[in-house]
Structures are given as structure tokens and as C-alpha cells.
mmCIF file of C-alpha atoms in Angstrom:
data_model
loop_
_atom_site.group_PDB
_atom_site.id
_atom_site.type_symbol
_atom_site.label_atom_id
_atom_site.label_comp_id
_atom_site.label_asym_id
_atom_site.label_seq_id
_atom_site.Cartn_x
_atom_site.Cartn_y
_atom_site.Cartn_z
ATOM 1 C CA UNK G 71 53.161 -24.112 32.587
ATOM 2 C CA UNK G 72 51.130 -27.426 32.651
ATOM 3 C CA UNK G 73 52.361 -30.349 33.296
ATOM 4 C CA UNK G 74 51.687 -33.892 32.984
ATOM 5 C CA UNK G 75 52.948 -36.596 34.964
ATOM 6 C CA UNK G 76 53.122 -40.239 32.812
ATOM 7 C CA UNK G 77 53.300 -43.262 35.447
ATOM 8 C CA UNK G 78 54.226 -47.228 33.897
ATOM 9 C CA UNK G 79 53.393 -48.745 37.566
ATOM 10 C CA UNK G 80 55.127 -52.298 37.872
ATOM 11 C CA UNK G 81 55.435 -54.326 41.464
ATOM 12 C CA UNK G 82 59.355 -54.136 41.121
ATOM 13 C CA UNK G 83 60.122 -50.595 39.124
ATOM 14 C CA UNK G 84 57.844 -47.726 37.861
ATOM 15 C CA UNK G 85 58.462 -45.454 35.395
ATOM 16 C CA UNK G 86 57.554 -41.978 35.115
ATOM 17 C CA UNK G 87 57.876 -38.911 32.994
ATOM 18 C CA UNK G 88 56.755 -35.423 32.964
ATOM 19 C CA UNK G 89 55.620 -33.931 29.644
ATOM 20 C CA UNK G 90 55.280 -29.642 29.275
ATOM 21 C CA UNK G 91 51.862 -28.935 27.766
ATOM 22 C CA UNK G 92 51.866 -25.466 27.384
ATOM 23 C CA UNK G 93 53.356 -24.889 24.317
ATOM 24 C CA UNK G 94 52.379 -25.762 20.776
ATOM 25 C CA UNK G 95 54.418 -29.545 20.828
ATOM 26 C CA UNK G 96 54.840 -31.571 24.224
ATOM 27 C CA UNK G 97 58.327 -30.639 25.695
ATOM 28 C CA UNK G 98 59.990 -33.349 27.943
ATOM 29 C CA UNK G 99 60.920 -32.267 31.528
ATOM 30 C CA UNK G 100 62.168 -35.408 33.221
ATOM 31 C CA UNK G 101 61.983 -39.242 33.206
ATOM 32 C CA UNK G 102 63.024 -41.528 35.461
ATOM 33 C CA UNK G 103 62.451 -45.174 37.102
ATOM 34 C CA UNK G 104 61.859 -45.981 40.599
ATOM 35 C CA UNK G 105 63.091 -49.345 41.582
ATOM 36 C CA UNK G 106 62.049 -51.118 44.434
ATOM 37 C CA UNK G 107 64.078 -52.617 47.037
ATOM 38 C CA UNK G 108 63.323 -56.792 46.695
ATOM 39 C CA UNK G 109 64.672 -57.798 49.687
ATOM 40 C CA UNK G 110 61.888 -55.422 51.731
ATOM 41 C CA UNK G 111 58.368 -56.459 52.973
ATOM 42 C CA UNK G 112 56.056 -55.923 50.267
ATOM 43 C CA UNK G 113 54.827 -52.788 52.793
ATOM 44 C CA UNK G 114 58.235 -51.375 52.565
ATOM 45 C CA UNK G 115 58.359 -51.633 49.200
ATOM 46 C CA UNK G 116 54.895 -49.799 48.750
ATOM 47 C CA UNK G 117 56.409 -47.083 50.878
ATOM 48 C CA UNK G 118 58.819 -46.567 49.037
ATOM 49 C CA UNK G 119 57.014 -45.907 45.678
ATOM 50 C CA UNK G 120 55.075 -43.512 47.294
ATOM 51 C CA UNK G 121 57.396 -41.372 48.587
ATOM 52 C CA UNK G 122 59.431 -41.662 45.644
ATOM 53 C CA UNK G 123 56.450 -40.434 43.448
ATOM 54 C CA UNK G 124 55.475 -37.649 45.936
ATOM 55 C CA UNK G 125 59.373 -36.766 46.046
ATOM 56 C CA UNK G 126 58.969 -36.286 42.100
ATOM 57 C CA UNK G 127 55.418 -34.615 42.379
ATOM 58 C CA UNK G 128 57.250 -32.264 44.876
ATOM 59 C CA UNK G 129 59.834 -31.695 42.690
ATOM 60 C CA UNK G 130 58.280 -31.061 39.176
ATOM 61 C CA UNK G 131 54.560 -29.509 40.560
ATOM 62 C CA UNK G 132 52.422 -31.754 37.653
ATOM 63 C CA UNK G 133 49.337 -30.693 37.486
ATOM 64 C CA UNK G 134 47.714 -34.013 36.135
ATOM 65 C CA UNK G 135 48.665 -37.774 36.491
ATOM 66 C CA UNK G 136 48.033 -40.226 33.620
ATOM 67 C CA UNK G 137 48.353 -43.790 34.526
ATOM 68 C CA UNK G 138 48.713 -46.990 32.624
ATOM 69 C CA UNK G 139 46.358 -49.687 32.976
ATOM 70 C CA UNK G 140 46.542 -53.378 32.946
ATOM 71 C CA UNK G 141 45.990 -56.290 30.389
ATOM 72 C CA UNK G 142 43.464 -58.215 31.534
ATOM 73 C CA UNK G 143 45.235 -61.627 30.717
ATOM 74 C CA UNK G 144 47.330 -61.217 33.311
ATOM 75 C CA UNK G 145 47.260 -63.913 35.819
ATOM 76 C CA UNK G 146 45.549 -63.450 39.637
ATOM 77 C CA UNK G 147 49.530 -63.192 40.762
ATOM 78 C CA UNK G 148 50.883 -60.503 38.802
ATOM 79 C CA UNK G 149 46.973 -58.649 38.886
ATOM 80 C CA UNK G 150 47.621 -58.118 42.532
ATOM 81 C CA UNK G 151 51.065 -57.254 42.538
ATOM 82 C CA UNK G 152 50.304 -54.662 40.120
ATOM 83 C CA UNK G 153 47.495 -53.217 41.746
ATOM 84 C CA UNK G 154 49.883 -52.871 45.200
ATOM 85 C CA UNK G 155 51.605 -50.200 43.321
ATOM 86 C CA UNK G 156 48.715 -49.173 41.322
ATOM 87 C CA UNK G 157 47.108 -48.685 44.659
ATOM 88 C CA UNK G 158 50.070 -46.681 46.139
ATOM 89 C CA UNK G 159 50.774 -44.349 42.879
ATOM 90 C CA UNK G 160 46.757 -43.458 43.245
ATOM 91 C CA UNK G 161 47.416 -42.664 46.941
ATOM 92 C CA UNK G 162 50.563 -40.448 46.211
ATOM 93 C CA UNK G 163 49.078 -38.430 43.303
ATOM 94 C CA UNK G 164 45.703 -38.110 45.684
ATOM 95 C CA UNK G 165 47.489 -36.976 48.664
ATOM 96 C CA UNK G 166 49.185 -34.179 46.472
ATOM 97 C CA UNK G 167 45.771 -33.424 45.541
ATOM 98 C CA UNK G 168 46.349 -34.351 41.469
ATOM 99 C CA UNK G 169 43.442 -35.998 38.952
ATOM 100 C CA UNK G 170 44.138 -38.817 37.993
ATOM 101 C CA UNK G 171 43.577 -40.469 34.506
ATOM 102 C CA UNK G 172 43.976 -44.117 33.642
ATOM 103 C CA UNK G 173 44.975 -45.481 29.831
ATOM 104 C CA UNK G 174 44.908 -48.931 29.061
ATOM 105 C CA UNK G 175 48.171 -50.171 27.975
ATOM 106 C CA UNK G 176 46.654 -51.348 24.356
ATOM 107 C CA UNK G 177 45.107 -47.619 23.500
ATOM 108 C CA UNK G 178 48.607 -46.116 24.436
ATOM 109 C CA UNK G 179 50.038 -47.782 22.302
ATOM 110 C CA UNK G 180 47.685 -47.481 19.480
ATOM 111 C CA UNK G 181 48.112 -43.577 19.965
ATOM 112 C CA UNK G 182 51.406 -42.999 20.444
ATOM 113 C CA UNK G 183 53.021 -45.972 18.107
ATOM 114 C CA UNK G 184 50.665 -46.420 15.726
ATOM 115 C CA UNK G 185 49.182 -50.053 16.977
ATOM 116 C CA UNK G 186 47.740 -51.696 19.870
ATOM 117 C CA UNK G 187 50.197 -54.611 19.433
ATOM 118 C CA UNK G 188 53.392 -52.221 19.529
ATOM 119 C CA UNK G 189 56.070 -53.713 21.243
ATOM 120 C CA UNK G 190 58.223 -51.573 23.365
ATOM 121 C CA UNK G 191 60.994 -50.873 21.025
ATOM 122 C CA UNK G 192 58.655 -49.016 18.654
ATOM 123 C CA UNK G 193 56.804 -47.724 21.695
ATOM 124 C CA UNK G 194 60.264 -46.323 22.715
ATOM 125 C CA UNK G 195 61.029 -44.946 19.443
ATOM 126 C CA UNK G 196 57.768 -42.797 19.011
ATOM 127 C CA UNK G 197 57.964 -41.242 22.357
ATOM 128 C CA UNK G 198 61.524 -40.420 21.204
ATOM 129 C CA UNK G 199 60.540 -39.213 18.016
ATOM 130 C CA UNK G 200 57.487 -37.047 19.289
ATOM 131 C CA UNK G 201 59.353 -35.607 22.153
ATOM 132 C CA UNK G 202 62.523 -34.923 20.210
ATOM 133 C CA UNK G 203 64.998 -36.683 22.413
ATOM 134 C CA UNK G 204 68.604 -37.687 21.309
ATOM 135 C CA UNK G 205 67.788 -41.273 22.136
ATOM 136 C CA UNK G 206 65.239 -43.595 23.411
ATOM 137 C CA UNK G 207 64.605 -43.356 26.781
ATOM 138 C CA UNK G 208 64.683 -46.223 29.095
ATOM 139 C CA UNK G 209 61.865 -48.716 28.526
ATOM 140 C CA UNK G 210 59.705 -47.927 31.712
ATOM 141 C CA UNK G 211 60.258 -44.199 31.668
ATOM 142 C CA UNK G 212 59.455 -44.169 27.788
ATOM 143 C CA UNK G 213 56.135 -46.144 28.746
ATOM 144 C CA UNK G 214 55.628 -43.613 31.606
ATOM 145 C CA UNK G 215 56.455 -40.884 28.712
ATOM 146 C CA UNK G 216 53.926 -42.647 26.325
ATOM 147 C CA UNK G 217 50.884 -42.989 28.716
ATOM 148 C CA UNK G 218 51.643 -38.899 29.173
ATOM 149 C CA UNK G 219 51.467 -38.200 25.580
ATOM 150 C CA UNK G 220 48.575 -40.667 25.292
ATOM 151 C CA UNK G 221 46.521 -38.177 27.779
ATOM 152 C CA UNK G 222 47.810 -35.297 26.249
ATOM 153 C CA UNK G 223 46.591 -36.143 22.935
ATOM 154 C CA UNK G 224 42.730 -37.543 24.026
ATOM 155 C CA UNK G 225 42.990 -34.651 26.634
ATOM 156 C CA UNK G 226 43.517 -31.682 24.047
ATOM 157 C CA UNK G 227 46.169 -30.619 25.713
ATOM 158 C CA UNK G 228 49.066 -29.474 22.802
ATOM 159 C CA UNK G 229 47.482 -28.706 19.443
ATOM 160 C CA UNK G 230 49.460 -32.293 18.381
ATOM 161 C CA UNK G 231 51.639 -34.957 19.107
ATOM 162 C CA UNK G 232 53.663 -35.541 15.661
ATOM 163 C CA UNK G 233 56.935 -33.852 14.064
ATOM 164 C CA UNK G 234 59.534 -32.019 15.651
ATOM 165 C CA UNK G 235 59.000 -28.948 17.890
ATOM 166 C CA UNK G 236 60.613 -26.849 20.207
ATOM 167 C CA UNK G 237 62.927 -29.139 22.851
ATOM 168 C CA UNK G 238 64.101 -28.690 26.300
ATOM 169 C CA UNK G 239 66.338 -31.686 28.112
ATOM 170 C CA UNK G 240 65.050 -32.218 31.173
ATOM 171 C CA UNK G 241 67.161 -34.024 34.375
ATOM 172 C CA UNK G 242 67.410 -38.274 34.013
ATOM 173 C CA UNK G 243 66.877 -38.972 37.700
ATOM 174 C CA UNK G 244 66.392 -41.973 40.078
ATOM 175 C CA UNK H 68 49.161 -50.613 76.268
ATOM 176 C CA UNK H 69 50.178 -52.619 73.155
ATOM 177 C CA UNK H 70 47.399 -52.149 70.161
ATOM 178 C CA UNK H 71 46.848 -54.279 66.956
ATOM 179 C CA UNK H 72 45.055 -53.100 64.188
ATOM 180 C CA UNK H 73 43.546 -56.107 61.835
ATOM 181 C CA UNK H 74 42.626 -55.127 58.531
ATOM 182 C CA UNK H 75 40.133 -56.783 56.337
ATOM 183 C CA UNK H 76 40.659 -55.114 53.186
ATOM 184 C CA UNK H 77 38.207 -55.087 50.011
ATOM 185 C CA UNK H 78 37.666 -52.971 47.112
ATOM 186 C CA UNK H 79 34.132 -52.040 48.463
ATOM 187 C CA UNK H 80 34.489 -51.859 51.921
ATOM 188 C CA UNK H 81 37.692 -52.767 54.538
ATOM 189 C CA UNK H 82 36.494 -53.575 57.780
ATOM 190 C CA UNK H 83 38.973 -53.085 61.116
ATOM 191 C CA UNK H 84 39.321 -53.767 64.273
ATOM 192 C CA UNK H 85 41.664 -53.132 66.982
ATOM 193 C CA UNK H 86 42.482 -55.426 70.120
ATOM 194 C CA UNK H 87 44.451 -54.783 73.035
ATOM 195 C CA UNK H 88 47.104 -57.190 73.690
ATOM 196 C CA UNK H 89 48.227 -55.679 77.265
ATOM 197 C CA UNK H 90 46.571 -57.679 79.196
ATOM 198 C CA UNK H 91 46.414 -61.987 80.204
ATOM 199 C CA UNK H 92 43.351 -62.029 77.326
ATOM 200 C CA UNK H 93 42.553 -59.840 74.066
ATOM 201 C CA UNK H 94 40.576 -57.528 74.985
ATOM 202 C CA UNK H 95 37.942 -55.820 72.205
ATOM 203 C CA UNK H 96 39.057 -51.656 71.952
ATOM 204 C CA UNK H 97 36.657 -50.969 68.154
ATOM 205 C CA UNK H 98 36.381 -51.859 64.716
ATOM 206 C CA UNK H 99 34.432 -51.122 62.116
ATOM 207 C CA UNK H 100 33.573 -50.367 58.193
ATOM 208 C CA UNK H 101 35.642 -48.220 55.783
ATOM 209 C CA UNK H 102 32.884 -48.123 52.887
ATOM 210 C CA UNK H 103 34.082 -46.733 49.936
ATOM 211 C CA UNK H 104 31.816 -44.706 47.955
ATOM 212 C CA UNK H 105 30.858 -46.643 44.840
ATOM 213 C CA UNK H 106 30.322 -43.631 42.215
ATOM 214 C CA UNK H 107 33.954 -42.071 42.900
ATOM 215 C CA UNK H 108 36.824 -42.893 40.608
ATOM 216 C CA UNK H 109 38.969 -45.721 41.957
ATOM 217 C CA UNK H 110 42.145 -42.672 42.886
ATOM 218 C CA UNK H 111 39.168 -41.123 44.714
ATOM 219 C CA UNK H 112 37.575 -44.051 46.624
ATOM 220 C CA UNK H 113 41.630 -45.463 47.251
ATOM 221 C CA UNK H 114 42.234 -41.934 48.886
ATOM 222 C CA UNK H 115 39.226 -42.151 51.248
ATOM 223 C CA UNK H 116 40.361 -45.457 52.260
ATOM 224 C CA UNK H 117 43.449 -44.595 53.070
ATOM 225 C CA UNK H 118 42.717 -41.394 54.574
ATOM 226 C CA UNK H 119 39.991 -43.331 56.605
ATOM 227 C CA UNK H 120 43.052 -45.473 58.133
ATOM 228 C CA UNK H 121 45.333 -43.054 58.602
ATOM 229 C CA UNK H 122 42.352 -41.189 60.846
ATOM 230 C CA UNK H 123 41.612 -44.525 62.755
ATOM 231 C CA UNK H 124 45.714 -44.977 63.264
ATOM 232 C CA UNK H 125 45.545 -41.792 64.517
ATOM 233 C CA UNK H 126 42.630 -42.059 67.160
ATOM 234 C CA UNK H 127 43.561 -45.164 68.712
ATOM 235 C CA UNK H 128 47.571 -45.566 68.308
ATOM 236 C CA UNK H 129 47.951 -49.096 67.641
ATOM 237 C CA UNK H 130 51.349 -50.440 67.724
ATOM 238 C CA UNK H 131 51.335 -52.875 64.653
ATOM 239 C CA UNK H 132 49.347 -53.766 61.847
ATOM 240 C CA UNK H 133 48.142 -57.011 60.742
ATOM 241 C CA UNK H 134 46.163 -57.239 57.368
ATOM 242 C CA UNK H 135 44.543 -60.364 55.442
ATOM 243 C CA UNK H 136 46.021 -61.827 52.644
ATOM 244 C CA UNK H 137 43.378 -63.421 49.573
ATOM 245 C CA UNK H 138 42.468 -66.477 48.394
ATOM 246 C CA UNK H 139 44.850 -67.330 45.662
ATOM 247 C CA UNK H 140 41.844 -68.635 43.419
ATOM 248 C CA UNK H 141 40.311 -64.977 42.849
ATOM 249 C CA UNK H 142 40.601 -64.278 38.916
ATOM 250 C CA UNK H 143 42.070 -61.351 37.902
ATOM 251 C CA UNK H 144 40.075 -58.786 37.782
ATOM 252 C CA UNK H 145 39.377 -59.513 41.318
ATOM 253 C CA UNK H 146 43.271 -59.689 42.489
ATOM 254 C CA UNK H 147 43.835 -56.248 40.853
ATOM 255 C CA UNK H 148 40.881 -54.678 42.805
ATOM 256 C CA UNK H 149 41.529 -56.010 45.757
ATOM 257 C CA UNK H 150 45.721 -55.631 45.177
ATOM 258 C CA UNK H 151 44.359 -51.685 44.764
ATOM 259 C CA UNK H 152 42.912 -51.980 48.311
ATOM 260 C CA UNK H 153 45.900 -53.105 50.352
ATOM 261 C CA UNK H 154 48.365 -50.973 48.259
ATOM 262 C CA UNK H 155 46.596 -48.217 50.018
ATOM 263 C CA UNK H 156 46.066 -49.987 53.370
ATOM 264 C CA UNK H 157 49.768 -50.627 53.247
ATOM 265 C CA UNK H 158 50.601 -46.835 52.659
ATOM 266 C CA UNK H 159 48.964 -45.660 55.069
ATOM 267 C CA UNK H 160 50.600 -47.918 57.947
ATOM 268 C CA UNK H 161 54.023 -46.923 56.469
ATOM 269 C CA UNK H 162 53.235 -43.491 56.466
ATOM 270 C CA UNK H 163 52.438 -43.778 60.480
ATOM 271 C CA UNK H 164 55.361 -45.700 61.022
ATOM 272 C CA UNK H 165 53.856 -49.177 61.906
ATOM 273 C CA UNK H 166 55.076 -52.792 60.789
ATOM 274 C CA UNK H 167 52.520 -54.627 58.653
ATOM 275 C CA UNK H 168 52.298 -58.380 59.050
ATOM 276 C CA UNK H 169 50.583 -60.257 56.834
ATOM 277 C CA UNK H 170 48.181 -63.677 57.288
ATOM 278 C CA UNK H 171 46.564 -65.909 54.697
ATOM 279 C CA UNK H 172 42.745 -65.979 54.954
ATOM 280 C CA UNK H 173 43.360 -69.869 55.286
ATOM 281 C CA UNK H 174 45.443 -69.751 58.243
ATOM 282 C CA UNK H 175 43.487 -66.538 59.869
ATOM 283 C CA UNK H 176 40.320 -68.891 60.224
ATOM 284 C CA UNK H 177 42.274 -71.925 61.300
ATOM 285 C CA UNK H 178 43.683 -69.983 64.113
ATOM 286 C CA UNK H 179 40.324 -68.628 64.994
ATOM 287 C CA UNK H 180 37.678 -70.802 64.342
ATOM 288 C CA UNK H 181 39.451 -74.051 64.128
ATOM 289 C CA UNK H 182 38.911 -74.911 60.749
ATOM 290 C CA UNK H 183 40.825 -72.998 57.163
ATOM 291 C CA UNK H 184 36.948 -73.455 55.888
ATOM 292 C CA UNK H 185 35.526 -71.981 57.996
ATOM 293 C CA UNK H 186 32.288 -70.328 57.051
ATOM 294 C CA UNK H 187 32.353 -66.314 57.961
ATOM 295 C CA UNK H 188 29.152 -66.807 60.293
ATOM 296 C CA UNK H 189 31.418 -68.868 62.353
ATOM 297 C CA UNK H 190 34.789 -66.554 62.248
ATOM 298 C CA UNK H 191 32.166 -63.876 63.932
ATOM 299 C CA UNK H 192 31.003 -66.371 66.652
ATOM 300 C CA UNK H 193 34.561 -67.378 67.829
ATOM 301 C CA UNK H 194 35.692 -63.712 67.802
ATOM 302 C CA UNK H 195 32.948 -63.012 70.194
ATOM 303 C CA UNK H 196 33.594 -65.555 72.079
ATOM 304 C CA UNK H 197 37.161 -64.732 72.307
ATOM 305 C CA UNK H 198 36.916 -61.370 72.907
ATOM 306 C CA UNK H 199 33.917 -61.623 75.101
ATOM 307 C CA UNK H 200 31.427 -59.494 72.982
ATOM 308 C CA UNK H 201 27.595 -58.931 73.683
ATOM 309 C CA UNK H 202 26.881 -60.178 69.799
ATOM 310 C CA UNK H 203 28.510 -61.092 66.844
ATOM 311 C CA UNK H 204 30.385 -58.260 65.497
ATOM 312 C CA UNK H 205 29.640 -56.908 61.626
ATOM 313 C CA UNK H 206 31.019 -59.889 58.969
ATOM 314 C CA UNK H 207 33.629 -57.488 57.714
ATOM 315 C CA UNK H 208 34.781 -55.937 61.221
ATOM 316 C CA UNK H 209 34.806 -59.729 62.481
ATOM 317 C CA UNK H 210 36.780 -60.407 59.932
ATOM 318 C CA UNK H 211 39.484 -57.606 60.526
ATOM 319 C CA UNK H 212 39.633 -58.635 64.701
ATOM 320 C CA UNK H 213 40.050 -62.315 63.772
ATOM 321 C CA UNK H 214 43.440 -61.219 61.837
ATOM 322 C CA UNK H 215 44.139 -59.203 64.709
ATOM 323 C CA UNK H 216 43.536 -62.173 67.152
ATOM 324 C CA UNK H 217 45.877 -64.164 64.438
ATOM 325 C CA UNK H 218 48.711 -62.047 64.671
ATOM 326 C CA UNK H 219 48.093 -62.301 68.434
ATOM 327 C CA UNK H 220 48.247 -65.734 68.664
ATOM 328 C CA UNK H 221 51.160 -66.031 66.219
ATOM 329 C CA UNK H 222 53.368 -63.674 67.607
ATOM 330 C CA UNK H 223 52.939 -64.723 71.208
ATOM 331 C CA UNK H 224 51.346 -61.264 72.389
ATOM 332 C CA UNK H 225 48.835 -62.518 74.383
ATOM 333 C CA UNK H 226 48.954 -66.022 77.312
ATOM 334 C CA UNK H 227 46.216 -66.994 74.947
ATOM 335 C CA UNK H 228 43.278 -66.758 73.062
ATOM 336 C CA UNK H 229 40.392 -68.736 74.447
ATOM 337 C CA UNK H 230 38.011 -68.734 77.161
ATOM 338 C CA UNK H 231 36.473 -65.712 79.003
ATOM 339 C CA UNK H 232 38.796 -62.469 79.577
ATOM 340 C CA UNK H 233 37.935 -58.886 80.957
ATOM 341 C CA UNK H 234 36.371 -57.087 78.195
ATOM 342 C CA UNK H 235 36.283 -53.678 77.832
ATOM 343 C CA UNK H 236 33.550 -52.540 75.055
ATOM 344 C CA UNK H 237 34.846 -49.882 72.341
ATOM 345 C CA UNK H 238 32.817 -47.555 69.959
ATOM 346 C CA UNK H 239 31.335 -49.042 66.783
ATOM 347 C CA UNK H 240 32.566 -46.483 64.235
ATOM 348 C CA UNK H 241 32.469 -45.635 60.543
#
């Protein structure tokens, strides 16, 4: 079995998913979104994202970690607060000893929904759609789920990404 | 003995230092250079750095962590780098159990050298001064003791911060 671990990193919540690669379609394992405490220190709060993500890593055994990248108009603020938990995800999937692979938000989007400028409703929808789920997942996990399929796909690693194939429900945790 | 560890942290390289508080004056234990190796991937160079840390937590046992904040005029590109840098700096205190206070670069040089302008040349001269030092120590390393000798200051560890103290030289590592 390979997996794939998706991660949406965000300064208050961070999705993730875990996509099967070893069959002919991408089979979901699990999704989920880790929310940060914001009352803590912002050290606290890093903590706790990684050891939630090596918890999951633990957990599911990935054997790759596909990460989503920011858009560069953010503002100085939200740049750093993002790359706090962009700097604690890379820690957590490095300390578990897993590649990581970074996707900028605009070519996930183009790959899995179609365009660049996808919002995250139709983002949503396609990763439903292409992983056969009986509804949209949650909008960080489904962006976590996205940025999974998007390395999948530029990776090689299921023959490909569209219709309906063979589907086993995972566990919605966190 | 009660140890702080000042952090400088950078997306290139994080300097350190660590000052013992024990005593009537700081007195100078190490510090040094975490360079990260420019040609890794940023998951790669983000592991050494923390990995770095976690060895220099380990080898001298400092009781609390005190790490410099930016300049809020960086652009964004720069934030995210640097927001990289102290997610992993920040991960690696929690992971060894100590409390991470955090300064503004502003404040750290108005404590030190007397002036939130000041220039780094002078930052290096008044933390050899204060901590007694045959020369000025390396910009980045005199940058990570003067946080250390803010948090000092601040949080009332030491009588106080000026003048000539007994000064016990550490290694220059990393």
C-alpha cells in the first residue's frame, strides 16, 4: 500500500487527508482538521500541530507528504503566520522521516478542479467526485485531499484521477 | 543554575546563545551559528535546524527560551521564510519541554544597546560589554545573547545587566 498524506496548513486549523495509491483510482483513507487552541502561546499552538500530524503519520504510516503552498499576495502578517505551521508540518513529516512535496495553491486547483481560480466549493466537489465520497468533505480536509491528488497525478502515482473507481470509507477524525 | 537560550532565527542561518542567569551578573555559557545548508529543500534545511536546537537544548539544559520576533516591514516573501524558521525553532523548544518567550527586535536593542535603532555593530559591543567578553561575538550569535540578556532584564532574572560581572568563557560551536 502507498500512501499519500495531503496537508492545507493554516495558523488556526490544518487540514489533512490520506489518499491510497496503490490501486488503479486513488482510494480515500481518512481526512480530518486539526484546530488549534487560540487562547495558547503561538509555541503551544505550534506544538500542537505537530504532534497532531505525527499522531496521524503514526496512525496511517504515509509514505509521502504533499503540501500546499502559499499565494504570494498575502500580506507580511498572514505570510508568517502561515509559515509557523508550514514550518512545524515540515518538521513533523521530517522527523517521521517522510519527503516532502510542496503544490502551490493555484496549480492544485488547476489539476484537480479544472482552474486556477476555483473556489473552494468546486474544489470540494472534485475531490468528492474523484475520490467517490458520499459528500463533500469539509473545506480544509478537501483542500488537504486536493493537494494529495494534485501530487498523485504530477507524481504518476494511480494510472488517473477522473471517474469513479473502487471506494473504501476511511475514519473522519479530529 | 538557571539557563536562557536566545534565539536569533533566520531562514539562512539562526544564531544562539545561552547565558547563565544564576548568578548577581549574566554570565556568557556559548552561542553560536545554525547554518542551514542552502542546496537542501526547505523540509530538509527546517529539519537540520531544528534538529540542530534540539542537540544544543540537549548539551547545555537551559531552562527557558527566548526567541526574536521581526520587523513588521519585511514583505512577504520574507515573513513566510523567516515564519518557516521559528515554526521549527518553536517545535523544537516544545518538544524539550521549555517555555518560549518572545521579544520584538525593537525592544531587544532598546534594552541592550539603548537605542530600538540600533545598528547590529553596536548590539555586539554592548553584549560584550555586558557579558564581559574578550571580543565582539559573531553578528548573528550577538544577536541571539542580546534576546537572551532581554528576557533577562525583562523578567527580573538577573540584579542587572550592566557593568563588569564574573565571566566564565563557553565553547564557540556550530
Amino acid at each position: 500500500m502507498s500512501l499519500v498524506l495531503g496537508v492545507d496548513p493554516g495558523s488556526r486549523k490544518t487540514g489533512f487527508g490520506v489518499v491510497d495509491t496503490s490501486q488503479r483510482k486513488p482510494i480515500y483513507v481518512t481526512s480530518g482538521v486539526i484546530k488549534l487552541p487560540v487562547e495558547a502561546s503561538l509555541a503551544t499552538r505550534l506544538n500542537v500541530l505537530f504532534e497532531s500530524l505525527v499522531t496521524v503519520i503514526s496512525e496511517y504510516q504515509p509514505n509521502e507528504v504533499a503540501i500546499e503552498d502559499i499565494f504570494m499576495n498575502k500580506n507580511a502578517q498572514s505570510a508568517l503566520k502561515l509559515g509557523h505551521a508550514r514550518g512545524a508540518i515540515m518538521v513533523a513529516a521530517g522527523q517521521c522521516q517522510l519527503p516532502v512535496f510542496e503544490y502551490e495553491a493555484r496549480k492544485v486547483k488547476q489539476l484537480v478542479a479544472g482552474s486556477g481560480n476555483a473556489d473552494k466549493f468546486s474544489v470540494a466537489h472534485m475531490v468528492q467526485r474523484q475520490l467517490n465520497l458520499p459528500s463533500a468533505p469539509k473545506e480544509d480536509a478537501a483542500d488537504a485531499l486536493a493537494v494529495a491528488l494534485c501530487h498523485i497525478h504530477l507524481s504518476g502515482g494511480v494510472a488517473a484521477l477522473s471517474g469513479a473507481g473502487k471506494f473504501a470509507r476511511g475514519r473522519l477524525r479530529m
